[in-house]
Amino acid sequence: MAPTLRDVADDNDIRIGAAAAADPIREDFQYRDALREYNAVTAENAMKIGPLRPDEHTYDFEDGDLIAEFAREHDMYFRGHTLVWHNQLPEWLVPFQYTDRELRRLLEDHVRTVAGRYAGDVDTWDVVNEAVADDGGLRETPWLRAFGEEYLDKAFGWAHQSAPEADLFYNDYGADGINDKSDEIYELVSGMLDRGVPIDGVGLQLHALHDPVDPDSVAENIERFKDLGLAVEITEMDVAYTAEDPPEDHLTVQADYYREIVEKANEAGCDTIVAWGVSDQHSWIPHFDDTLTEDPLLLDDSYDRKPAYDAIVDLLS
Ligand code: XIL
């Protein structure tokens, strides 16, 4: 039997992970076995504010705790995702019936409570997710409205106080290579470092959809953040093509792409790459964009290894 991703990742002192959900961990032994083929895990949804907060005064940690326990039991690097975001807000928070002051109190309580709950479990938090708008500037969110720009600094400060051992990341999409958005994130995190904000790293989501970004550009981008003294991780990788016109033999093309990303990112100093789902069966892609190929991950619908899985094992062997 060829080695698992976990075997080769451990040997190379790097992490290859997957986003995971609590229900299939509870219900499906094949899912549990497959998840153990990775040495890192991110909670795909369970630690977002919506799923965690059924009402204003209640925290429901059941799913988050289960994933944390799985990570602990299997000695996996655990990424917490995400403390501050504009999506998947709880229904009771939308539409807005809170004053700015109430919102400020609510977010502070949330970040302190959740970071504190998982202190010692979560190795790395995506503290703030997707704060930069696609057309430049900070995204208009309830948090920007309530706090102004300082919500980012504050969130990192609260997280650091509540989980002093955790590494704290800014995470975003569409900023994987060198482009206007990653330039802006570069300025954003440089400013945070100048102000002494406790930020440790930048997460590049790397949803490679339709037209995958050039791996050399990703490497160059990683290097510039590393030069600031920050860690860089690829946090949500999947690779899907336009379904109407995919490249010929797209699973082989996909395998080459995964291999090249892992190789070049690692050379550039990125030691963690997380795929956004355990297998194609669990990918968010078909729900997100039905014009894409439906097999973006490393294991297929039946948990069998795909060419992309083998390509990474081969690279790291
Ligand atoms: C996605 C999940 O995969 C879906 O299950 C959910 O319905 C929506 O969110 N960027 C992120 C992730 O930071 O949290 C998103 O995850 C995908 C895009």
Tab-separated table of N, CA and C in Angstrom, residues 56-180:
chain	number	residue	atom	x	y	z
A	56	GLU	N	-28.875	34.918	20.839
A	56	GLU	CA	-27.909	35.903	21.291
A	56	GLU	C	-27.172	35.483	22.563
A	57	HIS	N	-27.829	34.702	23.386
A	57	HIS	CA	-27.241	34.416	24.697
A	57	HIS	C	-26.707	32.996	24.816
A	58	THR	N	-26.742	32.254	23.714
A	58	THR	CA	-26.328	30.852	23.789
A	58	THR	C	-25.170	30.566	22.847
A	59	TYR	N	-24.229	29.822	23.332
A	59	TYR	CA	-23.176	29.268	22.476
A	59	TYR	C	-23.389	27.765	22.395
A	60	ASP	N	-23.383	27.227	21.186
A	60	ASP	CA	-23.511	25.780	21.010
A	60	ASP	C	-22.184	25.242	20.480
A	61	PHE	N	-21.402	24.689	21.381
A	61	PHE	CA	-20.047	24.259	21.022
A	61	PHE	C	-19.955	22.787	20.616
A	62	GLU	N	-21.100	22.114	20.519
A	62	GLU	CA	-21.056	20.663	20.359
A	62	GLU	C	-20.239	20.216	19.134
A	63	ASP	N	-20.531	20.827	17.989
A	63	ASP	CA	-19.829	20.411	16.769
A	63	ASP	C	-18.355	20.828	16.789
A	64	GLY	N	-18.110	22.028	17.246
A	64	GLY	CA	-16.727	22.492	17.336
A	64	GLY	C	-15.910	21.614	18.268
A	65	ASP	N	-16.515	21.258	19.402
A	65	ASP	CA	-15.813	20.411	20.369
A	65	ASP	C	-15.480	19.049	19.762
A	66	LEU	N	-16.418	18.533	18.980
A	66	LEU	CA	-16.191	17.202	18.393
A	66	LEU	C	-15.008	17.224	17.427
A	67	ILE	N	-14.934	18.265	16.619
A	67	ILE	CA	-13.815	18.348	15.668
A	67	ILE	C	-12.503	18.581	16.437
A	68	ALA	N	-12.570	19.409	17.463
A	68	ALA	CA	-11.377	19.651	18.295
A	68	ALA	C	-10.892	18.346	18.923
A	69	GLU	N	-11.848	17.545	19.395
A	69	GLU	CA	-11.484	16.276	20.031
A	69	GLU	C	-10.858	15.316	19.015
A	70	PHE	N	-11.431	15.307	17.811
A	70	PHE	CA	-10.879	14.447	16.765
A	70	PHE	C	-9.430	14.846	16.467
A	71	ALA	N	-9.213	16.144	16.357
A	71	ALA	CA	-7.857	16.638	16.063
A	71	ALA	C	-6.889	16.242	17.179
A	72	ARG	N	-7.360	16.395	18.394
A	72	ARG	CA	-6.505	16.068	19.542
A	72	ARG	C	-6.174	14.580	19.560
A	73	GLU	N	-7.217	13.746	19.437
A	73	GLU	CA	-7.028	12.294	19.488
A	73	GLU	C	-6.068	11.802	18.428
A	74	HIS	N	-6.116	12.456	17.262
A	74	HIS	CA	-5.317	11.966	16.146
A	74	HIS	C	-4.106	12.844	15.885
A	75	ASP	N	-3.803	13.679	16.858
A	75	ASP	CA	-2.573	14.457	16.800
A	75	ASP	C	-2.467	15.250	15.489
A	76	MET	N	-3.536	15.948	15.181
A	76	MET	CA	-3.576	16.746	13.949
A	76	MET	C	-3.454	18.236	14.281
A	77	TYR	N	-2.790	18.952	13.405
A	77	TYR	CA	-2.740	20.421	13.487
A	77	TYR	C	-4.153	20.940	13.255
A	78	PHE	N	-4.600	21.835	14.122
A	78	PHE	CA	-6.009	22.239	14.091
A	78	PHE	C	-6.139	23.731	13.802
A	79	ARG	N	-6.831	24.051	12.675
A	79	ARG	CA	-7.087	25.447	12.311
A	79	ARG	C	-8.511	25.827	12.709
A	80	GLY	N	-8.626	26.884	13.473
A	80	GLY	CA	-9.935	27.427	13.841
A	80	GLY	C	-10.370	28.431	12.785
A	81	HIS	N	-11.620	28.342	12.371
A	81	HIS	CA	-12.115	29.164	11.262
A	81	HIS	C	-13.569	29.499	11.539
A	82	THR	N	-13.952	30.696	11.698
A	82	THR	CA	-13.225	31.934	11.733
A	82	THR	C	-13.911	32.844	12.727
A	83	LEU	N	-13.183	33.705	13.420
A	83	LEU	CA	-13.794	34.496	14.501
A	83	LEU	C	-14.604	35.676	13.980
A	84	VAL	N	-14.103	36.341	12.963
A	84	VAL	CA	-14.782	37.559	12.473
A	84	VAL	C	-14.960	37.463	10.962
A	85	TRP	N	-16.199	37.461	10.526
A	85	TRP	CA	-16.526	37.351	9.101
A	85	TRP	C	-17.843	38.070	8.866
A	86	HIS	N	-18.134	38.358	7.594
A	86	HIS	CA	-19.419	39.017	7.294
A	86	HIS	C	-20.466	38.011	6.836
A	87	ASN	N	-20.051	36.763	6.573
A	87	ASN	CA	-20.996	35.736	6.101
A	87	ASN	C	-21.356	34.768	7.229
A	88	GLN	N	-22.388	33.979	6.960
A	88	GLN	CA	-22.862	33.006	7.949
A	88	GLN	C	-23.046	33.647	9.323
A	89	LEU	N	-23.625	34.837	9.291
A	89	LEU	CA	-24.035	35.475	10.544
A	89	LEU	C	-25.300	34.770	11.022
A	90	PRO	N	-25.534	34.752	12.344
A	90	PRO	CA	-26.759	34.100	12.825
A	90	PRO	C	-28.002	34.841	12.319
A	91	GLU	N	-29.092	34.109	12.171
A	91	GLU	CA	-30.314	34.738	11.670
A	91	GLU	C	-30.800	35.852	12.577
A	92	TRP	N	-30.604	35.682	13.872
A	92	TRP	CA	-31.106	36.711	14.799
A	92	TRP	C	-30.318	38.024	14.671
A	93	LEU	N	-29.159	37.949	14.017
A	93	LEU	CA	-28.354	39.157	13.856
A	93	LEU	C	-28.709	39.902	12.568
A	94	VAL	N	-29.475	39.265	11.712
A	94	VAL	CA	-29.834	39.870	10.443
A	94	VAL	C	-31.348	39.835	10.323
A	95	PRO	N	-32.054	40.823	9.949
A	95	PRO	CA	-31.554	42.165	9.677
A	95	PRO	C	-31.193	42.888	10.968
A	96	PHE	N	-30.453	43.939	10.805
A	96	PHE	CA	-29.823	44.581	11.937
A	96	PHE	C	-30.760	45.359	12.830
A	97	GLN	N	-30.759	44.969	14.090
A	97	GLN	CA	-31.599	45.681	15.055
A	97	GLN	C	-30.771	46.070	16.257
A	98	TYR	N	-29.480	46.178	16.047
A	98	TYR	CA	-28.582	46.483	17.157
A	98	TYR	C	-27.915	47.834	16.945
A	99	THR	N	-27.651	48.503	18.030
A	99	THR	CA	-26.879	49.743	17.921
A	99	THR	C	-25.413	49.376	17.709
A	100	ASP	N	-24.637	50.353	17.267
A	100	ASP	CA	-23.203	50.101	17.088
A	100	ASP	C	-22.567	49.637	18.392
A	101	ARG	N	-23.008	50.248	19.464
A	101	ARG	CA	-22.426	49.896	20.759
A	101	ARG	C	-22.728	48.439	21.123
A	102	GLU	N	-23.954	48.022	20.865
A	102	GLU	CA	-24.322	46.626	21.147
A	102	GLU	C	-23.521	45.673	20.262
A	103	LEU	N	-23.355	46.060	19.011
A	103	LEU	CA	-22.580	45.209	18.103
A	103	LEU	C	-21.132	45.102	18.551
A	104	ARG	N	-20.596	46.193	19.040
A	104	ARG	CA	-19.205	46.156	19.506
A	104	ARG	C	-19.076	45.203	20.685
A	105	ARG	N	-20.044	45.279	21.583
A	105	ARG	CA	-19.998	44.401	22.748
A	105	ARG	C	-20.171	42.944	22.325
A	106	LEU	N	-21.081	42.750	21.375
A	106	LEU	CA	-21.354	41.387	20.909
A	106	LEU	C	-20.124	40.738	20.267
A	107	LEU	N	-19.426	41.493	19.426
A	107	LEU	CA	-18.264	40.908	18.746
A	107	LEU	C	-17.132	40.634	19.745
A	108	GLU	N	-16.929	41.556	20.649
A	108	GLU	CA	-15.857	41.336	21.624
A	108	GLU	C	-16.147	40.099	22.469
A	109	ASP	N	-17.378	39.982	22.915
A	109	ASP	CA	-17.764	38.822	23.709
A	109	ASP	C	-17.567	37.542	22.896
A	110	HIS	N	-17.963	37.598	21.636
A	110	HIS	CA	-17.847	36.420	20.780
A	110	HIS	C	-16.391	35.985	20.617
A	111	VAL	N	-15.552	36.927	20.254
A	111	VAL	CA	-14.149	36.568	19.990
A	111	VAL	C	-13.490	36.050	21.267
A	112	ARG	N	-13.720	36.722	22.378
A	112	ARG	CA	-13.088	36.285	23.631
A	112	ARG	C	-13.596	34.914	24.052
A	113	THR	N	-14.901	34.696	23.916
A	113	THR	CA	-15.487	33.433	24.373
A	113	THR	C	-15.010	32.264	23.520
A	114	VAL	N	-15.045	32.444	22.203
A	114	VAL	CA	-14.718	31.322	21.318
A	114	VAL	C	-13.209	31.048	21.328
A	115	ALA	N	-12.406	32.102	21.245
A	115	ALA	CA	-10.952	31.887	21.306
A	115	ALA	C	-10.578	31.265	22.644
A	116	GLY	N	-11.217	31.722	23.712
A	116	GLY	CA	-10.921	31.183	25.045
A	116	GLY	C	-11.340	29.726	25.163
A	117	ARG	N	-12.497	29.406	24.638
A	117	ARG	CA	-12.988	28.031	24.696
A	117	ARG	C	-11.987	27.048	24.081
A	118	TYR	N	-11.405	27.452	22.967
A	118	TYR	CA	-10.528	26.524	22.237
A	118	TYR	C	-9.039	26.804	22.450
A	119	ALA	N	-8.740	27.610	23.465
A	119	ALA	CA	-7.325	27.847	23.788
A	119	ALA	C	-6.688	26.507	24.150
A	120	GLY	N	-5.562	26.210	23.547
A	120	GLY	CA	-4.923	24.913	23.778
A	120	GLY	C	-5.332	23.883	22.737
A	121	ASP	N	-6.499	24.037	22.130
A	121	ASP	CA	-6.941	23.106	21.077
A	121	ASP	C	-6.604	23.652	19.698
A	122	VAL	N	-7.014	24.882	19.450
A	122	VAL	CA	-6.789	25.482	18.133
A	122	VAL	C	-5.342	25.963	18.050
A	123	ASP	N	-4.621	25.441	17.081
A	123	ASP	CA	-3.230	25.881	16.890
A	123	ASP	C	-3.190	27.240	16.214
A	124	THR	N	-4.079	27.436	15.246
A	124	THR	CA	-4.063	28.653	14.438
A	124	THR	C	-5.497	29.101	14.174
A	125	TRP	N	-5.753	30.358	14.441
A	125	TRP	CA	-7.078	30.929	14.171
A	125	TRP	C	-7.052	31.795	12.915
A	126	ASP	N	-8.041	31.642	12.062
A	126	ASP	CA	-8.354	32.692	11.103
A	126	ASP	C	-9.154	33.721	11.890
A	127	VAL	N	-8.481	34.740	12.376
A	127	VAL	CA	-9.163	35.705	13.250
A	127	VAL	C	-10.145	36.527	12.429
A	128	VAL	N	-9.649	37.085	11.328
A	128	VAL	CA	-10.518	37.871	10.456
A	128	VAL	C	-10.472	37.261	9.066
A	129	ASN	N	-11.654	37.075	8.491
A	129	ASN	CA	-11.780	36.447	7.183
A	129	ASN	C	-12.365	37.450	6.184
A	130	GLU	N	-11.705	37.622	5.056
A	130	GLU	CA	-12.281	38.329	3.903
A	130	GLU	C	-12.696	39.777	4.193
A	131	ALA	N	-11.833	40.533	4.849
A	131	ALA	CA	-12.179	41.912	5.210
A	131	ALA	C	-11.930	42.901	4.077
A	132	VAL	N	-11.181	42.473	3.056
A	132	VAL	CA	-10.846	43.388	1.965
A	132	VAL	C	-11.838	43.181	0.811
A	133	ALA	N	-12.377	44.281	0.309
A	133	ALA	CA	-13.366	44.206	-0.773
A	133	ALA	C	-12.671	43.894	-2.100
A	134	ASP	N	-13.400	43.257	-3.013
A	134	ASP	CA	-12.808	42.900	-4.305
A	134	ASP	C	-12.406	44.131	-5.109
A	135	ASP	N	-13.147	45.219	-4.930
A	135	ASP	CA	-12.815	46.427	-5.693
A	135	ASP	C	-12.001	47.416	-4.865
A	136	GLY	N	-11.372	46.938	-3.808
A	136	GLY	CA	-10.470	47.779	-3.024
A	136	GLY	C	-11.116	48.350	-1.781
A	137	GLY	N	-10.299	48.662	-0.800
A	137	GLY	CA	-10.798	49.185	0.473
A	137	GLY	C	-11.320	48.072	1.359
A	138	LEU	N	-11.689	48.439	2.565
A	138	LEU	CA	-12.259	47.435	3.457
A	138	LEU	C	-13.706	47.165	3.052
A	139	ARG	N	-14.082	45.903	3.139
A	139	ARG	CA	-15.441	45.502	2.793
A	139	ARG	C	-16.450	46.148	3.762
A	140	GLU	N	-17.585	46.571	3.195
A	140	GLU	CA	-18.671	47.099	4.037
A	140	GLU	C	-19.286	45.943	4.795
A	141	THR	N	-19.069	45.895	6.089
A	141	THR	CA	-19.674	44.832	6.900
A	141	THR	C	-20.266	45.468	8.154
A	142	PRO	N	-21.104	44.721	8.856
A	142	PRO	CA	-21.627	45.231	10.128
A	142	PRO	C	-20.499	45.638	11.067
A	143	TRP	N	-19.396	44.900	10.997
A	143	TRP	CA	-18.293	45.161	11.945
A	143	TRP	C	-17.574	46.453	11.578
A	144	LEU	N	-17.402	46.690	10.283
A	144	LEU	CA	-16.783	47.951	9.872
A	144	LEU	C	-17.679	49.124	10.279
A	145	ARG	N	-18.972	48.921	10.096
A	145	ARG	CA	-19.911	49.990	10.439
A	145	ARG	C	-19.886	50.301	11.938
A	146	ALA	N	-19.813	49.256	12.748
A	146	ALA	CA	-19.902	49.458	14.198
A	146	ALA	C	-18.609	50.005	14.809
A	147	PHE	N	-17.473	49.606	14.234
A	147	PHE	CA	-16.185	49.947	14.861
A	147	PHE	C	-15.357	50.937	14.057
A	148	GLY	N	-15.618	51.028	12.744
A	148	GLY	CA	-14.599	51.630	11.887
A	148	GLY	C	-13.480	50.622	11.679
A	149	GLU	N	-12.393	51.099	11.066
A	149	GLU	CA	-11.321	50.193	10.651
A	149	GLU	C	-10.660	49.438	11.793
A	150	GLU	N	-10.805	49.945	13.007
A	150	GLU	CA	-10.030	49.341	14.087
A	150	GLU	C	-10.565	47.980	14.531
A	151	TYR	N	-11.648	47.503	13.892
A	151	TYR	CA	-12.152	46.199	14.348
A	151	TYR	C	-11.143	45.080	14.114
A	152	LEU	N	-10.331	45.232	13.080
A	152	LEU	CA	-9.341	44.173	12.835
A	152	LEU	C	-8.313	44.121	13.974
A	153	ASP	N	-7.710	45.259	14.256
A	153	ASP	CA	-6.716	45.305	15.344
A	153	ASP	C	-7.308	44.782	16.645
A	154	LYS	N	-8.521	45.216	16.905
A	154	LYS	CA	-9.148	44.824	18.167
A	154	LYS	C	-9.381	43.320	18.221
A	155	ALA	N	-9.875	42.759	17.137
A	155	ALA	CA	-10.165	41.322	17.132
A	155	ALA	C	-8.887	40.511	17.391
A	156	PHE	N	-7.791	40.919	16.766
A	156	PHE	CA	-6.532	40.206	17.001
A	156	PHE	C	-6.101	40.362	18.468
A	157	GLY	N	-6.297	41.534	19.020
A	157	GLY	CA	-5.937	41.767	20.426
A	157	GLY	C	-6.745	40.887	21.377
A	158	TRP	N	-8.068	40.826	21.177
A	158	TRP	CA	-8.908	39.985	22.045
A	158	TRP	C	-8.526	38.515	21.894
A	159	ALA	N	-8.314	38.092	20.644
A	159	ALA	CA	-7.971	36.678	20.420
A	159	ALA	C	-6.655	36.352	21.120
A	160	HIS	N	-5.711	37.270	21.029
A	160	HIS	CA	-4.408	37.023	21.651
A	160	HIS	C	-4.532	36.920	23.173
A	161	GLN	N	-5.362	37.786	23.744
A	161	GLN	CA	-5.536	37.724	25.204
A	161	GLN	C	-6.211	36.423	25.630
A	162	SER	N	-7.148	35.951	24.819
A	162	SER	CA	-7.923	34.767	25.216
A	162	SER	C	-7.243	33.464	24.835
A	163	ALA	N	-6.378	33.504	23.844
A	163	ALA	CA	-5.682	32.284	23.395
A	163	ALA	C	-4.238	32.648	23.086
A	164	PRO	N	-3.463	32.925	24.133
A	164	PRO	CA	-2.111	33.469	23.925
A	164	PRO	C	-1.183	32.546	23.134
A	165	GLU	N	-1.474	31.243	23.150
A	165	GLU	CA	-0.586	30.307	22.447
A	165	GLU	C	-0.931	30.162	20.973
A	166	ALA	N	-2.126	30.577	20.580
A	166	ALA	CA	-2.557	30.331	19.195
A	166	ALA	C	-1.878	31.311	18.236
A	167	ASP	N	-1.597	30.826	17.029
A	167	ASP	CA	-1.138	31.724	15.964
A	167	ASP	C	-2.366	32.383	15.345
A	168	LEU	N	-2.239	33.650	15.055
A	168	LEU	CA	-3.405	34.424	14.623
A	168	LEU	C	-3.210	34.910	13.190
A	169	PHE	N	-4.181	34.559	12.333
A	169	PHE	CA	-4.058	34.800	10.893
A	169	PHE	C	-5.138	35.732	10.366
A	170	TYR	N	-4.773	36.472	9.328
A	170	TYR	CA	-5.733	37.128	8.442
A	170	TYR	C	-5.892	36.230	7.214
A	171	ASN	N	-7.127	35.951	6.790
A	171	ASN	CA	-7.380	34.969	5.733
A	171	ASN	C	-8.248	35.590	4.632
A	172	ASP	N	-7.925	35.330	3.359
A	172	ASP	CA	-8.760	35.900	2.293
A	172	ASP	C	-8.653	35.080	1.005
A	173	TYR	N	-9.561	35.377	0.076
A	173	TYR	CA	-9.584	34.698	-1.227
A	173	TYR	C	-9.183	35.678	-2.325
A	174	GLY	N	-8.851	35.127	-3.486
A	174	GLY	CA	-8.569	35.998	-4.631
A	174	GLY	C	-7.319	36.830	-4.444
A	175	ALA	N	-6.517	36.470	-3.476
A	175	ALA	CA	-5.290	37.209	-3.178
A	175	ALA	C	-4.131	36.218	-3.081
A	176	ASP	N	-4.246	35.137	-3.843
A	176	ASP	CA	-3.268	34.043	-3.738
A	176	ASP	C	-1.962	34.393	-4.436
A	177	GLY	N	-2.092	35.015	-5.622
A	177	GLY	CA	-0.908	35.472	-6.339
A	177	GLY	C	-0.714	36.959	-6.121
A	178	ILE	N	0.228	37.525	-6.866
A	178	ILE	CA	0.447	38.968	-6.781
A	178	ILE	C	-0.642	39.654	-7.604
A	179	ASN	N	-1.456	40.466	-6.961
A	179	ASN	CA	-2.483	41.247	-7.672
A	179	ASN	C	-2.900	42.416	-6.794
A	180	ASP	N	-3.848	43.215	-7.246
A	180	ASP	CA	-4.233	44.406	-6.477
A	180	ASP	C	-4.718	44.036	-5.076
